[in-house]
Amino acid sequence: MLGQGGLDGLASALLRGRGFAHKRDISDVVSALSAALPGGTAALGQAVGVGDDCAAIPDGDGGYLLFAIEGFVDDFVQRMPGSPAIAA
């Protein structure tokens, strides 16, 4: 079992890791895009259902528009520049 000190150390290591750093990059994009919402960033919480890779935006006709974005890790792109995922 992980004690409090071990849990704190684990949380600290995760926060310093690349995975979380890349999510912070994405948050900059979300902040810039949310500025275009009628209520600005304050409307972001309920106006658009934001998921990990996609947002479902009500289209006004009972359906949804899907807005998706994917970020790539630089060293992955450098190692596999011809990857089908990158070409898409």
Short mmCIF file of N, CA and C in Angstrom, two decimals:
data_model
loop_
_atom_site.label_atom_id
_atom_site.label_comp_id
_atom_site.label_asym_id
_atom_site.label_seq_id
_atom_site.Cartn_x
_atom_site.Cartn_y
_atom_site.Cartn_z
N MET A 1 0.85 -1.18 0.00
CA MET A 1 0.00 0.00 0.00
C MET A 1 0.89 1.24 0.00
N LEU A 2 0.43 2.25 -0.72
CA LEU A 2 1.18 3.48 -0.87
C LEU A 2 0.81 4.44 0.26
N GLY A 3 1.80 4.86 1.04
CA GLY A 3 1.55 5.82 2.10
C GLY A 3 1.42 7.23 1.55
N GLN A 4 1.11 8.19 2.41
CA GLN A 4 0.93 9.57 1.97
C GLN A 4 2.18 10.12 1.31
N GLY A 5 3.36 9.83 1.88
CA GLY A 5 4.61 10.31 1.27
C GLY A 5 4.82 9.73 -0.10
N GLY A 6 4.51 8.44 -0.25
CA GLY A 6 4.64 7.78 -1.55
C GLY A 6 3.64 8.33 -2.55
N LEU A 7 2.43 8.60 -2.08
CA LEU A 7 1.40 9.15 -2.95
C LEU A 7 1.77 10.56 -3.39
N ASP A 8 2.29 11.37 -2.48
CA ASP A 8 2.72 12.72 -2.82
C ASP A 8 3.85 12.67 -3.86
N GLY A 9 4.79 11.76 -3.66
CA GLY A 9 5.90 11.61 -4.60
C GLY A 9 5.42 11.18 -5.98
N LEU A 10 4.47 10.24 -6.00
CA LEU A 10 3.91 9.78 -7.26
C LEU A 10 3.18 10.91 -7.98
N ALA A 11 2.36 11.65 -7.25
CA ALA A 11 1.63 12.78 -7.85
C ALA A 11 2.61 13.83 -8.39
N SER A 12 3.65 14.11 -7.65
CA SER A 12 4.65 15.09 -8.08
C SER A 12 5.36 14.62 -9.35
N ALA A 13 5.73 13.36 -9.40
CA ALA A 13 6.40 12.81 -10.59
C ALA A 13 5.48 12.86 -11.80
N LEU A 14 4.21 12.53 -11.61
CA LEU A 14 3.26 12.58 -12.73
C LEU A 14 3.09 14.00 -13.25
N LEU A 15 2.98 14.96 -12.35
CA LEU A 15 2.80 16.35 -12.76
C LEU A 15 4.01 16.89 -13.53
N ARG A 16 5.19 16.36 -13.25
CA ARG A 16 6.41 16.78 -13.95
C ARG A 16 6.59 16.03 -15.27
N GLY A 17 5.83 14.97 -15.49
CA GLY A 17 6.01 14.11 -16.66
C GLY A 17 5.54 14.73 -17.97
N ARG A 18 6.00 14.14 -19.06
CA ARG A 18 5.67 14.63 -20.40
C ARG A 18 4.17 14.56 -20.70
N GLY A 19 3.50 13.52 -20.22
CA GLY A 19 2.08 13.37 -20.52
C GLY A 19 1.25 14.55 -20.05
N PHE A 20 1.51 15.02 -18.85
CA PHE A 20 0.79 16.18 -18.34
C PHE A 20 1.26 17.46 -19.01
N ALA A 21 2.53 17.53 -19.35
CA ALA A 21 3.04 18.73 -20.03
C ALA A 21 2.34 18.92 -21.37
N HIS A 22 2.08 17.82 -22.08
CA HIS A 22 1.39 17.92 -23.36
C HIS A 22 -0.06 18.37 -23.18
N LYS A 23 -0.67 17.98 -22.10
CA LYS A 23 -2.05 18.43 -21.83
C LYS A 23 -2.08 19.92 -21.55
N ARG A 24 -1.01 20.44 -20.93
CA ARG A 24 -0.96 21.89 -20.70
C ARG A 24 -0.87 22.63 -22.03
N ASP A 25 -0.16 22.06 -23.02
CA ASP A 25 -0.11 22.67 -24.35
C ASP A 25 -1.51 22.75 -24.94
N ILE A 26 -2.29 21.68 -24.78
CA ILE A 26 -3.65 21.64 -25.31
C ILE A 26 -4.51 22.68 -24.62
N SER A 27 -4.29 22.91 -23.34
CA SER A 27 -5.12 23.88 -22.62
C SER A 27 -4.94 25.29 -23.20
N ASP A 28 -3.76 25.59 -23.75
CA ASP A 28 -3.55 26.89 -24.39
C ASP A 28 -4.45 27.04 -25.61
N VAL A 29 -4.60 25.95 -26.39
CA VAL A 29 -5.46 25.97 -27.57
C VAL A 29 -6.92 26.12 -27.15
N VAL A 30 -7.34 25.37 -26.13
CA VAL A 30 -8.72 25.47 -25.66
C VAL A 30 -9.02 26.89 -25.17
N SER A 31 -8.09 27.49 -24.47
CA SER A 31 -8.29 28.87 -24.00
C SER A 31 -8.46 29.84 -25.16
N ALA A 32 -7.63 29.67 -26.19
CA ALA A 32 -7.73 30.57 -27.35
C ALA A 32 -9.06 30.38 -28.08
N LEU A 33 -9.47 29.13 -28.27
CA LEU A 33 -10.72 28.86 -28.97
C LEU A 33 -11.93 29.29 -28.15
N SER A 34 -11.87 29.11 -26.85
CA SER A 34 -13.02 29.46 -26.01
C SER A 34 -13.26 30.96 -25.98
N ALA A 35 -12.24 31.74 -26.29
CA ALA A 35 -12.42 33.20 -26.34
C ALA A 35 -13.43 33.59 -27.42
N ALA A 36 -13.65 32.71 -28.41
CA ALA A 36 -14.60 33.00 -29.49
C ALA A 36 -16.04 32.67 -29.09
N LEU A 37 -16.25 32.02 -27.96
CA LEU A 37 -17.62 31.72 -27.52
C LEU A 37 -18.32 33.00 -27.10
N PRO A 38 -19.64 33.08 -27.30
CA PRO A 38 -20.37 34.30 -26.94
C PRO A 38 -20.14 34.74 -25.49
N GLY A 39 -20.03 33.80 -24.57
CA GLY A 39 -19.81 34.15 -23.17
C GLY A 39 -18.36 34.08 -22.77
N GLY A 40 -17.45 33.91 -23.74
CA GLY A 40 -16.02 33.81 -23.45
C GLY A 40 -15.70 32.55 -22.65
N THR A 41 -14.63 32.58 -21.92
CA THR A 41 -14.20 31.40 -21.18
C THR A 41 -15.18 31.02 -20.07
N ALA A 42 -15.97 31.97 -19.58
CA ALA A 42 -16.95 31.65 -18.54
C ALA A 42 -18.02 30.69 -19.06
N ALA A 43 -18.29 30.72 -20.36
CA ALA A 43 -19.31 29.86 -20.95
C ALA A 43 -18.78 28.47 -21.27
N LEU A 44 -17.49 28.28 -21.18
CA LEU A 44 -16.88 27.03 -21.58
C LEU A 44 -17.35 25.84 -20.76
N GLY A 45 -17.60 26.04 -19.47
CA GLY A 45 -17.97 24.94 -18.60
C GLY A 45 -19.19 24.17 -19.05
N GLN A 46 -20.22 24.82 -19.54
CA GLN A 46 -21.44 24.15 -19.93
C GLN A 46 -21.79 24.31 -21.41
N ALA A 47 -21.21 25.28 -22.07
CA ALA A 47 -21.59 25.57 -23.46
C ALA A 47 -21.19 24.45 -24.40
N VAL A 48 -20.03 23.86 -24.17
CA VAL A 48 -19.52 22.84 -25.08
C VAL A 48 -19.05 21.65 -24.25
N GLY A 49 -19.55 20.47 -24.59
CA GLY A 49 -19.10 19.26 -23.90
C GLY A 49 -17.72 18.87 -24.40
N VAL A 50 -16.69 19.24 -23.69
CA VAL A 50 -15.32 18.98 -24.13
C VAL A 50 -14.87 17.63 -23.59
N GLY A 51 -14.41 16.79 -24.49
CA GLY A 51 -13.87 15.49 -24.11
C GLY A 51 -12.36 15.49 -24.25
N ASP A 52 -11.77 14.32 -24.26
CA ASP A 52 -10.32 14.22 -24.36
C ASP A 52 -9.82 14.65 -25.74
N ASP A 53 -10.49 14.21 -26.79
CA ASP A 53 -10.05 14.52 -28.15
C ASP A 53 -11.09 15.23 -28.98
N CYS A 54 -12.28 15.45 -28.44
CA CYS A 54 -13.37 15.97 -29.26
C CYS A 54 -14.35 16.76 -28.40
N ALA A 55 -14.97 17.77 -29.01
CA ALA A 55 -16.03 18.52 -28.35
C ALA A 55 -17.31 18.33 -29.15
N ALA A 56 -18.42 18.10 -28.46
CA ALA A 56 -19.73 17.98 -29.10
C ALA A 56 -20.44 19.32 -28.93
N ILE A 57 -20.66 20.00 -30.03
CA ILE A 57 -21.24 21.35 -30.01
C ILE A 57 -22.67 21.26 -30.55
N PRO A 58 -23.68 21.62 -29.75
CA PRO A 58 -25.06 21.57 -30.25
C PRO A 58 -25.20 22.43 -31.50
N ASP A 59 -25.85 21.89 -32.54
CA ASP A 59 -25.97 22.62 -33.80
C ASP A 59 -27.26 23.43 -33.93
N GLY A 60 -28.13 23.38 -32.92
CA GLY A 60 -29.37 24.14 -32.96
C GLY A 60 -30.52 23.42 -33.63
N ASP A 61 -30.25 22.29 -34.27
CA ASP A 61 -31.28 21.49 -34.93
C ASP A 61 -31.47 20.15 -34.24
N GLY A 62 -31.05 20.04 -33.00
CA GLY A 62 -31.18 18.78 -32.26
C GLY A 62 -30.02 17.83 -32.45
N GLY A 63 -29.05 18.21 -33.24
CA GLY A 63 -27.87 17.37 -33.46
C GLY A 63 -26.63 18.05 -32.89
N TYR A 64 -25.49 17.52 -33.25
CA TYR A 64 -24.22 18.05 -32.75
C TYR A 64 -23.20 18.14 -33.87
N LEU A 65 -22.35 19.11 -33.76
CA LEU A 65 -21.16 19.20 -34.58
C LEU A 65 -20.01 18.70 -33.72
N LEU A 66 -19.15 17.90 -34.30
CA LEU A 66 -18.00 17.40 -33.55
C LEU A 66 -16.75 18.17 -33.98
N PHE A 67 -16.07 18.72 -32.99
CA PHE A 67 -14.83 19.45 -33.24
C PHE A 67 -13.71 18.64 -32.60
N ALA A 68 -12.81 18.13 -33.43
CA ALA A 68 -11.75 17.27 -32.92
C ALA A 68 -10.39 17.87 -33.27
N ILE A 69 -9.45 17.66 -32.39
CA ILE A 69 -8.09 18.12 -32.61
C ILE A 69 -7.15 17.09 -31.98
N GLU A 70 -6.05 16.89 -32.59
CA GLU A 70 -5.08 15.94 -32.05
C GLU A 70 -3.71 16.58 -32.07
N GLY A 71 -3.03 16.51 -30.97
CA GLY A 71 -1.67 17.01 -30.90
C GLY A 71 -0.70 15.86 -31.04
N PHE A 72 0.45 16.12 -31.62
CA PHE A 72 1.46 15.09 -31.79
C PHE A 72 2.70 15.43 -30.99
N VAL A 73 3.31 14.43 -30.43
CA VAL A 73 4.54 14.60 -29.67
C VAL A 73 5.69 14.71 -30.67
N ASP A 74 6.49 15.76 -30.54
CA ASP A 74 7.55 16.05 -31.51
C ASP A 74 8.45 14.85 -31.80
N ASP A 75 8.93 14.17 -30.77
CA ASP A 75 9.86 13.07 -31.03
C ASP A 75 9.18 11.90 -31.73
N PHE A 76 7.88 11.71 -31.56
CA PHE A 76 7.15 10.68 -32.29
C PHE A 76 7.12 11.04 -33.77
N VAL A 77 6.84 12.29 -34.08
CA VAL A 77 6.78 12.74 -35.47
C VAL A 77 8.16 12.60 -36.12
N GLN A 78 9.21 12.93 -35.39
CA GLN A 78 10.57 12.82 -35.94
C GLN A 78 10.95 11.36 -36.21
N ARG A 79 10.52 10.45 -35.33
CA ARG A 79 10.85 9.03 -35.51
C ARG A 79 10.02 8.38 -36.60
N MET A 80 8.77 8.83 -36.79
CA MET A 80 7.86 8.18 -37.73
C MET A 80 7.17 9.21 -38.62
N PRO A 81 7.93 9.94 -39.44
CA PRO A 81 7.31 11.00 -40.24
C PRO A 81 6.32 10.50 -41.28
N GLY A 82 6.40 9.26 -41.69
CA GLY A 82 5.50 8.73 -42.71
C GLY A 82 4.33 7.96 -42.13
N SER A 83 4.14 8.03 -40.82
CA SER A 83 3.06 7.29 -40.16
C SER A 83 1.70 7.69 -40.74
N PRO A 84 0.80 6.71 -40.96
CA PRO A 84 -0.55 7.03 -41.45
C PRO A 84 -1.29 8.00 -40.52
N ALA A 85 -1.04 7.93 -39.22
CA ALA A 85 -1.70 8.83 -38.28
C ALA A 85 -1.28 10.27 -38.52
N ILE A 86 -0.03 10.48 -38.91
CA ILE A 86 0.47 11.82 -39.15
C ILE A 86 0.01 12.33 -40.52
N ALA A 87 -0.11 11.43 -41.48
CA ALA A 87 -0.53 11.81 -42.83
C ALA A 87 -2.00 12.19 -42.88
N ALA A 88 -2.78 11.73 -41.90
CA ALA A 88 -4.23 11.96 -41.94
C ALA A 88 -4.62 13.35 -41.71
#
